[in-house]
Short mmCIF file of C-alpha atoms in Angstrom, two decimals:
data_model
loop_
_atom_site.label_atom_id
_atom_site.label_comp_id
_atom_site.label_asym_id
_atom_site.label_seq_id
_atom_site.Cartn_x
_atom_site.Cartn_y
_atom_site.Cartn_z
CA MET A 1 -76.10 -129.64 20.37
CA PRO A 2 -73.01 -130.13 19.04
CA HIS A 3 -71.18 -133.63 18.58
CA LEU A 4 -69.19 -134.01 21.40
CA ASP A 5 -66.17 -135.91 21.59
CA PHE A 6 -63.66 -135.82 24.58
CA SER A 7 -61.35 -138.24 23.13
CA VAL A 8 -58.93 -135.32 21.92
CA LEU A 9 -58.86 -133.90 25.51
CA LEU A 10 -57.64 -137.09 27.05
CA GLN A 11 -54.44 -137.17 24.79
CA GLY A 12 -51.33 -136.41 26.28
CA GLN A 13 -50.78 -132.67 26.66
CA PHE A 14 -54.36 -131.37 26.73
CA LEU A 15 -54.86 -133.50 29.94
CA ASP A 16 -51.36 -132.86 31.19
CA TRP A 17 -52.59 -128.88 31.00
CA LEU A 18 -55.77 -129.57 32.71
CA LEU A 19 -54.12 -131.85 35.61
CA ALA A 20 -51.99 -128.89 36.25
CA GLY A 21 -54.83 -126.78 36.30
CA VAL A 22 -56.43 -128.61 39.11
CA ARG A 23 -53.39 -128.74 40.99
CA LEU A 24 -52.75 -125.19 41.11
CA SER A 25 -56.72 -124.51 42.04
CA LEU A 26 -56.11 -127.18 44.84
CA THR A 27 -53.35 -125.41 45.99
CA LEU A 28 -54.50 -122.04 45.84
CA THR A 29 -57.44 -123.39 47.88
CA VAL A 30 -55.72 -125.30 50.74
CA LEU A 31 -53.18 -122.44 51.35
CA ALA A 32 -55.76 -119.63 51.26
CA LEU A 33 -57.93 -121.63 53.62
CA VAL A 34 -54.66 -122.43 56.06
CA ILE A 35 -54.13 -118.67 56.20
CA ALA A 36 -57.52 -117.30 56.01
CA LEU A 37 -58.95 -119.14 59.41
CA PRO A 38 -56.88 -118.37 61.35
CA LEU A 39 -56.29 -114.97 60.00
CA GLY A 40 -60.22 -114.69 60.09
CA THR A 41 -60.89 -116.04 63.64
CA LEU A 42 -58.47 -113.22 64.74
CA ILE A 43 -60.30 -110.76 62.93
CA ALA A 44 -63.21 -111.86 64.72
CA LEU A 45 -61.78 -111.62 67.90
CA ALA A 46 -60.71 -108.32 67.28
CA ARG A 47 -64.40 -107.20 66.51
CA LEU A 48 -65.40 -108.35 70.27
CA ALA A 49 -62.77 -107.35 71.67
CA PRO A 50 -62.50 -104.78 74.72
CA PHE A 51 -60.59 -102.20 72.98
CA PRO A 52 -62.67 -100.06 70.51
CA PRO A 53 -59.93 -98.68 68.11
CA LEU A 54 -59.01 -102.37 67.45
CA ARG A 55 -63.14 -103.22 67.42
CA ALA A 56 -63.42 -100.36 64.63
CA LEU A 57 -60.42 -101.39 62.39
CA ALA A 58 -61.32 -104.91 62.22
CA TRP A 59 -65.00 -103.97 61.22
CA THR A 60 -63.51 -101.46 58.88
CA TYR A 61 -61.40 -104.30 57.03
CA VAL A 62 -64.39 -106.73 57.04
CA GLU A 63 -66.41 -104.14 55.43
CA ALA A 64 -64.04 -102.45 52.81
CA VAL A 65 -62.95 -106.22 51.50
CA ARG A 66 -66.72 -107.98 51.64
CA ASN A 67 -68.39 -105.01 49.56
CA VAL A 68 -65.39 -105.00 46.62
CA PRO A 69 -65.91 -107.78 44.35
CA LEU A 70 -63.12 -110.44 43.97
CA LEU A 71 -62.15 -109.82 40.66
CA ALA A 72 -61.01 -106.10 41.77
CA HIS A 73 -59.28 -107.68 44.46
CA MET A 74 -57.13 -109.89 41.85
CA LEU A 75 -56.40 -107.14 39.77
CA PHE A 76 -55.32 -104.78 42.68
CA TRP A 77 -52.92 -107.41 44.41
CA TYR A 78 -51.25 -108.26 40.71
CA PHE A 79 -50.97 -105.21 39.14
CA ALA A 80 -51.04 -102.71 42.10
CA VAL A 81 -49.69 -103.96 45.18
CA PRO A 82 -46.51 -105.48 43.80
CA GLU A 83 -45.61 -102.05 42.24
CA LEU A 84 -45.37 -100.43 45.94
CA LEU A 85 -42.47 -102.70 47.34
CA PRO A 86 -39.32 -101.95 47.55
CA ASP A 87 -37.01 -102.63 44.30
CA GLY A 88 -35.16 -105.95 45.85
CA VAL A 89 -38.30 -107.42 47.05
CA LYS A 90 -39.89 -106.84 43.83
CA ALA A 91 -37.44 -108.47 41.63
CA TRP A 92 -37.80 -111.23 43.66
CA LEU A 93 -41.25 -111.45 43.52
CA TYR A 94 -41.29 -111.34 39.70
CA ALA A 95 -38.43 -113.58 39.20
CA GLY A 96 -40.95 -116.25 40.94
CA ASN A 97 -44.53 -116.98 40.11
CA VAL A 98 -46.09 -113.74 40.66
CA GLU A 99 -49.37 -114.45 39.65
CA ALA A 100 -50.05 -117.43 41.78
CA ALA A 101 -48.76 -115.41 44.38
CA ALA A 102 -51.15 -112.08 43.71
CA ALA A 103 -53.84 -114.67 43.59
CA LEU A 104 -53.34 -116.34 46.73
CA ALA A 105 -52.96 -112.78 48.65
CA ALA A 106 -56.40 -111.81 46.86
CA LEU A 107 -57.81 -115.24 48.05
CA VAL A 108 -56.59 -115.02 51.56
CA VAL A 109 -57.85 -111.36 52.23
CA TYR A 110 -60.89 -112.02 50.79
CA THR A 111 -62.10 -115.32 52.49
CA ALA A 112 -60.48 -114.34 56.24
CA ALA A 113 -63.62 -111.24 55.58
CA PHE A 114 -66.03 -114.09 55.51
CA VAL A 115 -64.52 -115.84 57.93
CA ALA A 116 -64.31 -113.75 60.35
CA GLU A 117 -68.06 -112.79 59.78
CA ASP A 118 -68.61 -116.56 60.19
CA VAL A 119 -66.78 -116.94 63.32
CA ARG A 120 -68.28 -113.72 64.95
CA SER A 121 -71.49 -115.24 64.48
CA GLY A 122 -70.27 -118.73 66.15
CA LEU A 123 -68.97 -116.34 69.42
CA ARG A 124 -71.96 -114.58 69.31
CA SER A 125 -74.23 -118.28 69.80
CA VAL A 126 -72.70 -118.89 72.94
CA PRO A 127 -74.49 -117.50 75.53
CA PRO A 128 -73.58 -114.57 77.89
CA GLY A 129 -73.83 -116.69 80.66
CA GLN A 130 -70.84 -118.77 79.33
CA TRP A 131 -68.46 -115.29 79.16
CA GLU A 132 -70.07 -114.83 83.11
CA ALA A 133 -68.80 -117.98 84.36
CA ALA A 134 -65.42 -117.79 82.38
CA LYS A 135 -65.06 -114.34 84.33
CA SER A 136 -66.37 -115.48 87.69
CA MET A 137 -63.35 -118.26 87.40
CA GLY A 138 -61.17 -115.35 87.27
CA LEU A 139 -60.11 -115.89 83.88
CA ARG A 140 -59.71 -112.36 81.81
CA PHE A 141 -60.82 -112.12 78.16
CA ALA A 142 -58.29 -113.44 76.51
CA GLY A 143 -58.39 -116.63 79.14
CA SER A 144 -62.21 -116.46 78.66
CA VAL A 145 -61.91 -116.48 75.08
CA ARG A 146 -59.45 -119.36 75.01
CA TRP A 147 -60.51 -121.93 77.05
CA VAL A 148 -64.38 -121.09 77.33
CA VAL A 149 -65.74 -119.66 74.56
CA LEU A 150 -63.79 -120.07 71.35
CA PRO A 151 -64.32 -124.18 71.76
CA GLN A 152 -67.66 -123.86 71.90
CA ALA A 153 -68.09 -121.42 69.20
CA LEU A 154 -66.05 -122.97 66.54
CA ARG A 155 -68.08 -126.36 66.67
CA ALA A 156 -71.17 -124.06 65.73
CA THR A 157 -68.89 -122.32 63.10
CA VAL A 158 -68.33 -125.68 61.16
CA PRO A 159 -71.15 -125.67 58.80
CA PRO A 160 -70.89 -121.77 57.71
CA LEU A 161 -67.15 -122.71 57.19
CA ILE A 162 -67.59 -125.44 55.10
CA SER A 163 -69.61 -123.47 53.10
CA GLN A 164 -67.08 -120.64 52.83
CA THR A 165 -64.52 -123.25 51.73
CA LEU A 166 -66.93 -124.13 48.70
CA ASN A 167 -67.15 -120.21 48.06
CA LEU A 168 -63.42 -120.47 48.15
CA TRP A 169 -62.82 -123.39 45.79
CA LYS A 170 -65.11 -121.99 42.98
CA ASN A 171 -63.33 -118.53 44.16
CA THR A 172 -59.92 -119.46 42.43
CA SER A 173 -61.62 -119.51 38.94
CA ILE A 174 -61.33 -115.82 39.05
CA ALA A 175 -57.37 -116.08 39.41
CA THR A 176 -57.30 -116.71 35.32
CA VAL A 177 -57.56 -112.89 34.96
CA VAL A 178 -53.99 -112.36 36.64
CA GLY A 179 -52.69 -115.44 34.59
CA ALA A 180 -52.55 -117.58 37.57
CA ALA A 181 -52.66 -121.12 35.57
CA GLU A 182 -55.34 -123.21 37.60
CA LEU A 183 -58.00 -124.80 36.14
CA MET A 184 -60.01 -122.28 34.14
CA TYR A 185 -56.70 -120.81 32.82
CA GLN A 186 -55.60 -124.07 31.41
CA ALA A 187 -59.08 -125.10 30.60
CA GLN A 188 -59.01 -121.44 27.75
CA ARG A 189 -55.97 -123.00 26.88
CA VAL A 190 -57.22 -126.07 25.73
CA GLU A 191 -60.23 -124.68 23.94
CA SER A 192 -57.99 -122.30 22.21
CA ALA A 193 -55.57 -124.98 20.84
CA THR A 194 -58.44 -127.89 20.48
CA PHE A 195 -61.76 -125.76 19.71
CA ARG A 196 -63.57 -128.07 21.68
CA GLY A 197 -64.88 -125.52 24.27
CA PHE A 198 -68.19 -127.36 24.93
CA GLU A 199 -66.11 -130.73 26.44
CA THR A 200 -63.05 -128.65 27.85
CA PHE A 201 -65.71 -126.29 29.79
CA ALA A 202 -67.85 -129.68 30.62
CA MET A 203 -64.80 -131.15 32.09
CA ALA A 204 -63.79 -128.49 33.64
CA THR A 205 -67.38 -128.31 35.40
CA ALA A 206 -67.25 -131.72 36.11
CA THR A 207 -64.28 -130.89 38.40
CA TYR A 208 -65.39 -128.06 40.05
CA LEU A 209 -68.76 -129.99 40.77
CA GLY A 210 -66.66 -132.99 42.07
CA VAL A 211 -64.28 -131.17 44.55
CA SER A 212 -67.49 -129.40 45.80
CA MET A 213 -69.36 -132.56 46.75
CA LEU A 214 -66.26 -133.96 48.59
CA ILE A 215 -66.17 -130.74 50.64
CA THR A 216 -69.76 -130.73 51.28
CA GLY A 217 -69.23 -134.55 52.20
CA ALA A 218 -66.64 -133.66 54.36
CA GLY A 219 -68.86 -131.17 56.11
CA VAL A 220 -71.82 -133.50 56.56
CA LEU A 221 -68.98 -136.59 58.20
CA TYR A 222 -67.45 -133.94 60.99
CA GLN A 223 -71.18 -132.78 61.82
CA ARG A 224 -72.26 -136.60 62.58
CA ARG A 225 -69.27 -137.00 64.29
CA TYR A 226 -69.10 -133.81 65.87
CA PRO A 227 -72.65 -132.56 66.30
CA VAL A 228 -73.37 -128.91 66.81
CA ARG A 229 -74.07 -128.73 71.17
CA PRO A 230 -76.28 -125.96 72.21
CA ALA A 231 -74.47 -124.84 75.18
CA GLY A 232 -76.74 -125.61 78.16
CA HIS A 233 -79.18 -122.65 79.08
CA MET B 1 -104.86 -141.77 24.75
CA THR B 2 -101.73 -140.45 26.66
CA LEU B 3 -99.57 -141.95 24.26
CA THR B 4 -101.01 -140.15 21.33
CA VAL B 5 -100.80 -137.06 23.03
CA THR B 6 -97.22 -137.43 23.74
CA ARG B 7 -96.57 -139.07 20.25
CA ARG B 8 -98.35 -135.80 19.07
CA ALA B 9 -96.40 -133.18 20.95
CA LEU B 10 -93.12 -135.21 19.69
CA LEU B 11 -94.39 -134.45 16.04
CA VAL B 12 -94.88 -131.24 16.90
CA ILE B 13 -91.47 -130.58 18.61
CA ALA B 14 -89.80 -132.55 15.75
CA THR B 15 -91.50 -130.34 12.95
CA SER B 16 -91.01 -127.22 14.49
CA ALA B 17 -87.01 -128.08 14.96
CA ALA B 18 -86.87 -129.12 11.50
CA MET B 19 -88.65 -125.81 10.69
CA LEU B 20 -85.98 -123.99 12.75
CA GLY B 21 -83.40 -125.91 10.81
CA ILE B 22 -84.84 -124.78 7.36
CA ALA B 23 -84.80 -121.22 9.08
CA HIS B 24 -81.62 -121.10 9.62
CA ALA B 25 -80.22 -122.63 6.61
CA ASP B 26 -79.16 -119.77 5.51
CA GLN B 27 -77.53 -116.91 7.26
CA LEU B 28 -77.54 -114.28 4.46
CA ASP B 29 -81.31 -114.75 4.47
CA ASP B 30 -81.66 -114.44 8.34
CA ILE B 31 -78.84 -111.18 8.22
CA LYS B 32 -81.09 -109.37 5.37
CA LYS B 33 -84.38 -110.35 6.97
CA LYS B 34 -83.21 -109.04 10.75
CA GLY B 35 -82.13 -105.84 8.97
CA GLU B 36 -78.73 -106.01 10.71
CA LEU B 37 -75.19 -107.48 10.58
CA VAL B 38 -73.88 -108.39 13.83
CA VAL B 39 -69.98 -108.21 13.76
CA GLY B 40 -67.82 -109.21 16.72
CA VAL B 41 -64.66 -106.40 17.55
CA LEU B 42 -61.94 -106.87 19.76
CA GLY B 43 -62.07 -103.07 20.52
CA THR B 44 -58.92 -103.29 22.29
CA ASP B 45 -56.64 -103.70 19.45
CA GLU B 46 -55.57 -100.06 17.97
CA PRO B 47 -55.84 -99.42 15.13
CA ASN B 48 -58.06 -102.58 13.85
CA SER B 49 -60.71 -101.87 16.63
CA PHE B 50 -60.81 -100.10 19.36
CA ILE B 51 -62.57 -97.04 21.57
CA ASP B 52 -62.31 -93.67 20.45
CA PRO B 53 -61.38 -91.84 23.53
CA LYS B 54 -63.47 -88.72 22.31
CA THR B 55 -66.61 -90.51 21.21
CA ARG B 56 -66.68 -93.50 23.01
CA GLU B 57 -67.12 -95.31 19.90
CA ILE B 58 -65.64 -98.53 18.47
CA VAL B 59 -63.42 -97.51 15.45
CA GLY B 60 -60.73 -98.59 13.30
CA TYR B 61 -59.46 -100.33 10.22
CA GLU B 62 -61.57 -103.47 10.66
CA VAL B 63 -64.63 -101.63 11.64
CA ASP B 64 -64.52 -99.68 8.63
CA LEU B 65 -64.32 -103.08 6.81
CA ALA B 66 -67.25 -104.43 8.73
CA LYS B 67 -69.62 -101.18 7.88
CA ALA B 68 -68.44 -101.69 3.85
CA VAL B 69 -69.75 -105.32 4.26
CA ALA B 70 -73.02 -104.26 5.96
CA GLN B 71 -73.30 -101.27 3.48
CA LYS B 72 -72.91 -103.71 0.87
CA LEU B 73 -75.71 -106.14 2.28
CA GLY B 74 -78.11 -103.52 2.62
CA VAL B 75 -78.31 -103.75 6.34
CA LYS B 76 -77.47 -102.07 9.89
CA LEU B 77 -74.29 -102.47 11.35
CA ARG B 78 -74.03 -103.56 14.95
CA LEU B 79 -70.51 -104.03 16.83
CA LYS B 80 -70.12 -106.44 19.58
CA GLN B 81 -67.36 -106.09 21.55
CA LEU B 82 -65.70 -109.40 22.49
CA ALA B 83 -62.50 -111.23 24.25
CA VAL B 84 -59.69 -112.38 22.20
CA ALA B 85 -60.20 -116.09 23.77
CA ALA B 86 -64.27 -116.20 22.92
CA ARG B 87 -64.09 -115.22 19.37
CA ILE B 88 -64.56 -118.55 17.59
CA PRO B 89 -66.86 -120.22 20.37
CA GLU B 90 -68.97 -116.50 19.77
CA LEU B 91 -69.26 -117.20 16.42
CA GLN B 92 -70.00 -120.64 16.42
CA GLN B 93 -72.79 -120.68 18.92
CA GLY B 94 -74.22 -117.77 16.20
CA HIS B 95 -73.90 -114.65 18.74
CA VAL B 96 -72.36 -112.97 15.72
CA ASP B 97 -72.81 -113.27 12.13
CA VAL B 98 -69.27 -112.40 11.19
CA LEU B 99 -65.99 -111.66 12.99
CA ALA B 100 -63.62 -108.72 12.49
CA ALA B 101 -61.08 -109.49 15.56
CA SER B 102 -57.57 -109.09 14.75
CA LEU B 103 -58.42 -112.83 13.74
CA THR B 104 -55.63 -114.86 12.27
CA HIS B 105 -56.52 -117.23 9.33
CA ASN B 106 -54.77 -120.48 9.75
CA LYS B 107 -55.08 -124.23 8.68
CA GLU B 108 -56.15 -125.49 12.43
CA ARG B 109 -58.92 -122.78 12.41
CA GLU B 110 -60.07 -123.63 8.63
CA ALA B 111 -61.30 -126.87 10.53
CA VAL B 112 -63.94 -124.54 12.40
CA ILE B 113 -65.04 -121.95 10.11
CA ASP B 114 -64.70 -120.33 7.04
CA PHE B 115 -62.21 -117.04 6.26
CA SER B 116 -63.14 -114.16 3.60
CA LEU B 117 -60.52 -112.87 1.73
CA THR B 118 -57.29 -111.93 3.45
CA THR B 119 -57.65 -108.56 5.04
CA PHE B 120 -54.53 -107.51 6.81
CA VAL B 121 -50.73 -109.07 6.71
CA THR B 122 -48.71 -108.91 9.69
CA GLY B 123 -46.55 -110.75 12.08
CA GLN B 124 -45.99 -111.53 15.27
CA LYS B 125 -43.06 -110.37 16.77
CA VAL B 126 -41.29 -109.79 20.45
CA LEU B 127 -41.16 -106.27 22.56
CA VAL B 128 -38.67 -106.39 24.98
CA LYS B 129 -37.21 -104.20 27.35
CA LYS B 130 -33.63 -103.08 26.70
CA ASP B 131 -32.00 -103.35 29.88
CA SER B 132 -32.74 -107.58 29.98
CA GLY B 133 -30.14 -108.00 27.19
CA ILE B 134 -32.16 -110.19 24.70
CA LYS B 135 -31.37 -109.68 21.48
CA ALA B 136 -32.56 -113.10 20.03
CA LEU B 137 -35.50 -115.46 20.49
CA ASN B 138 -33.68 -118.22 21.50
CA GLN B 139 -32.46 -116.07 24.55
CA LEU B 140 -36.10 -116.53 25.47
CA ALA B 141 -35.69 -120.12 26.89
CA GLY B 142 -36.59 -120.35 29.97
CA LYS B 143 -37.82 -116.84 30.64
CA LYS B 144 -41.40 -115.71 31.27
CA VAL B 145 -43.24 -114.06 28.32
CA VAL B 146 -46.47 -112.07 28.17
CA THR B 147 -49.04 -112.07 25.82
CA ILE B 148 -52.81 -112.32 25.34
CA LYS B 149 -55.35 -115.60 26.12
CA GLY B 150 -57.09 -117.32 23.33
CA GLY B 151 -55.00 -116.03 20.47
CA THR B 152 -52.00 -117.29 18.23
CA GLN B 153 -49.28 -115.71 19.87
CA GLU B 154 -48.62 -118.20 22.75
CA PRO B 155 -49.01 -121.51 20.58
CA ASN B 156 -46.23 -119.26 17.95
CA VAL B 157 -43.88 -118.24 20.78
CA ARG B 158 -43.80 -121.88 21.93
CA LYS B 159 -43.01 -123.36 18.52
CA ALA B 160 -40.13 -120.96 18.11
CA VAL B 161 -38.84 -121.44 21.95
CA PRO B 162 -40.17 -124.65 23.37
CA SER B 163 -39.02 -123.92 26.77
CA VAL B 164 -40.51 -120.53 27.22
CA ASP B 165 -42.48 -119.69 29.88
CA VAL B 166 -45.75 -118.23 28.82
CA VAL B 167 -48.03 -115.76 30.75
CA THR B 168 -51.54 -114.88 29.27
CA PHE B 169 -54.11 -112.17 29.81
CA ASP B 170 -57.50 -111.22 28.50
CA THR B 171 -56.11 -108.21 26.71
CA GLY B 172 -53.24 -107.10 25.01
CA PRO B 173 -53.39 -103.87 27.21
CA GLN B 174 -53.14 -105.62 30.45
CA ALA B 175 -50.41 -108.02 28.97
CA PHE B 176 -48.36 -105.13 28.48
CA GLN B 177 -48.85 -103.39 31.20
CA ALA B 178 -47.34 -106.70 32.97
CA LEU B 179 -44.35 -106.48 30.55
CA GLN B 180 -43.75 -102.50 31.88
CA GLN B 181 -43.92 -103.68 35.39
CA GLY B 182 -41.27 -106.26 34.79
CA LYS B 183 -43.43 -109.20 34.85
CA GLY B 184 -42.00 -110.75 31.92
CA VAL B 185 -39.27 -110.28 29.91
CA ALA B 186 -40.93 -110.05 26.70
CA PHE B 187 -44.33 -109.34 24.98
CA VAL B 188 -45.55 -111.34 22.01
CA ASN B 189 -48.03 -109.53 19.85
CA ASP B 190 -49.16 -108.77 16.34
CA GLU B 191 -46.37 -106.62 14.78
CA VAL B 192 -49.01 -103.88 14.10
CA SER B 193 -50.20 -103.89 17.45
CA LEU B 194 -46.54 -103.79 18.98
CA LEU B 195 -45.62 -100.72 16.97
CA ASP B 196 -48.80 -99.15 18.32
CA GLN B 197 -48.31 -99.58 21.69
CA TYR B 198 -44.61 -98.78 21.04
CA ALA B 199 -45.71 -95.73 19.66
CA LYS B 200 -47.60 -94.65 22.88
CA LEU B 201 -45.05 -95.06 25.04
CA GLY B 202 -43.60 -91.55 24.53
CA PRO B 203 -40.27 -90.31 26.10
CA THR B 204 -40.18 -94.19 27.90
CA ALA B 205 -40.26 -95.68 24.24
CA SER B 206 -36.49 -95.73 24.10
CA GLN B 207 -36.08 -98.36 26.92
CA TYR B 208 -37.78 -101.05 24.48
CA GLU B 209 -36.96 -102.61 21.42
CA ILE B 210 -39.00 -104.84 18.85
CA LEU B 211 -36.68 -107.73 18.07
CA SER B 212 -36.25 -108.00 14.05
CA ALA B 213 -37.07 -111.77 13.98
CA ASN B 214 -40.41 -112.79 12.98
CA LEU B 215 -42.55 -115.52 14.93
CA SER B 216 -44.93 -116.17 12.19
CA VAL B 217 -46.52 -114.30 9.48
CA GLU B 218 -50.36 -113.69 10.26
CA PRO B 219 -52.74 -113.21 7.70
CA LEU B 220 -55.64 -111.64 9.31
CA ALA B 221 -59.21 -112.09 7.67
CA LEU B 222 -62.73 -111.72 8.59
CA GLY B 223 -64.75 -115.12 10.39
CA LEU B 224 -67.75 -116.81 9.39
CA ARG B 225 -69.76 -119.56 10.06
CA LYS B 226 -68.71 -123.03 8.12
CA GLY B 227 -70.66 -123.51 4.88
CA GLU B 228 -72.43 -120.05 4.64
CA THR B 229 -71.27 -119.53 0.97
CA LYS B 230 -73.78 -117.11 0.10
CA LEU B 231 -72.86 -114.92 3.00
CA LYS B 232 -69.33 -115.45 2.25
CA ALA B 233 -69.75 -114.59 -1.32
CA GLN B 234 -71.11 -111.24 0.04
CA VAL B 235 -68.58 -110.58 2.13
CA ASP B 236 -65.41 -111.28 -0.33
CA GLY B 237 -67.33 -109.39 -2.68
CA ALA B 238 -67.87 -106.39 -0.44
CA LEU B 239 -64.04 -106.51 -0.21
CA ARG B 240 -63.35 -107.16 -3.59
CA GLU B 241 -65.26 -103.95 -4.68
CA LEU B 242 -63.05 -102.30 -1.97
CA GLU B 243 -60.05 -103.33 -3.72
CA ALA B 244 -60.94 -102.47 -7.06
CA ASN B 245 -62.08 -98.62 -6.50
CA GLY B 246 -59.28 -97.69 -4.13
CA THR B 247 -61.12 -97.52 -1.11
CA ALA B 248 -58.94 -100.52 0.50
CA GLU B 249 -55.72 -98.46 0.15
CA GLN B 250 -57.31 -95.31 1.51
CA LEU B 251 -58.10 -97.42 4.57
CA PHE B 252 -54.82 -98.51 4.96
CA ASN B 253 -53.25 -95.23 4.96
CA LYS B 254 -56.28 -93.95 7.17
CA TRP B 255 -55.16 -96.41 10.08
CA TYR B 256 -51.86 -97.42 9.20
CA GLY B 257 -50.05 -95.11 6.81
CA PRO B 258 -47.53 -92.50 6.96
CA SER B 259 -49.88 -89.92 8.44
CA THR B 260 -50.56 -92.17 11.31
CA ARG B 261 -48.57 -93.24 14.59
CA LEU B 262 -47.71 -96.84 13.00
CA LYS B 263 -45.86 -94.71 9.72
CA PHE B 264 -46.60 -97.74 7.51
CA GLN B 265 -45.09 -96.29 4.10
CA THR B 266 -46.62 -98.67 1.61
CA ARG B 267 -49.13 -101.75 1.73
CA SER B 268 -47.10 -104.82 1.10
CA PHE B 269 -50.27 -107.00 0.23
CA LYS B 270 -53.75 -106.88 -1.59
CA ILE B 271 -57.04 -108.00 -0.67
CA ASP B 272 -57.27 -110.64 -3.29
CA SER B 273 -57.03 -114.26 -1.99
CA ASP B 274 -58.40 -116.55 0.74
CA GLN B 275 -55.61 -118.87 0.71
CA VAL B 276 -53.09 -119.40 3.66
CA GLU B 277 -50.01 -121.12 3.53
CA GLY B 278 -49.96 -124.21 5.90
#
């Protein structure tokens, strides 16, 4: 066991680098979640829609995305997709933080596929009688979903969505391969500068763990406050 | 009773730990016992170490040096491909015996590892797209520059141009691709690697140029674990022999000389010193 010395990492610039990394990791997580939740919900609804081509499209999306590793998604969104854009848009994008933007796109697309599956399971947990009851009230598909089924389904979906948020938080670390300066990227930078790999990655690990615990804690609190209510049979 | 058992167990653990310590006291003996020398290489940095497209084997200037060292020790050579950023940790943790991975010998690193005689001297330079209009280092201020993770490139370019924005990638080819796509205005790397990539561009090479300014002088050497003096003596001995019998010159010409893509006319260094300027 090497001698551990954290003091080096708690000085000015190295700590600043790590904190900047944490900031970007959190930003990526929050933004990706805010976009992927509604997107995933829409995809889940499309998979249950009364229109077969839409169902097929949504199914294709989920399967194509879920079965490819996130690393490949990242490289695809960074090295391939922007090259297909019109020159003006491309130049504008490259002048900004294209690394973070590509990482965000990959995380959104990837997370949305998983969210869609969780929401779909939630929708299927609502007893068929609820759909029928909604229909008998004169509601169509969209109305039934909005007023009757989705409110019940989303409650049941919260626990798996919490675990999806955890996955998303950890998945941000893959963004280092496209040069997005998140926590893992900055940890590697600090390690290269200080040769204190153990300490640097111990700190990064503790940060990932700490935030993960907070997410789990939030999930527990939510479930206490709003327990999953099985619909009446 | 249980106490004595615990004590005895502790004693056993302590003695075996001590014996392990003794067994690992000298790396040279370990290497000879194993009958193989594990050398960490990049495999992504032509012509130091790269994958030959025909044979799918890792070849290059540093691979030939590693072969000579293994031969001197009378053991088999096993190459292990490493990422730039993982080189020093992998060596420290004993996953490789020696690094032959385009490793810069500098004062900061002397605190954590030892170095062989200097095996190559290059400078770090900047490759830019001509249409960026950049002619001098100071024009990189506030601009985005791409390079490799975990090397000396990022600290060097930041030292030269404090306000530069740096984005790093796992390998040289990845960083170069980002530059070609216009995701940065410049690519910082060892001059030999830049020249090699420049030569590979073919007709599009005319759109790029390498700025004449040197960011730094980079003496490359083999990396060794700290304090393994017997192993270092053997490694340095092997390198001295290469210099003395003319093989070092031949290897330089084989990988860098006039008949290669890089077309270096002469060798500006000798393999004879393990000292670097701070």
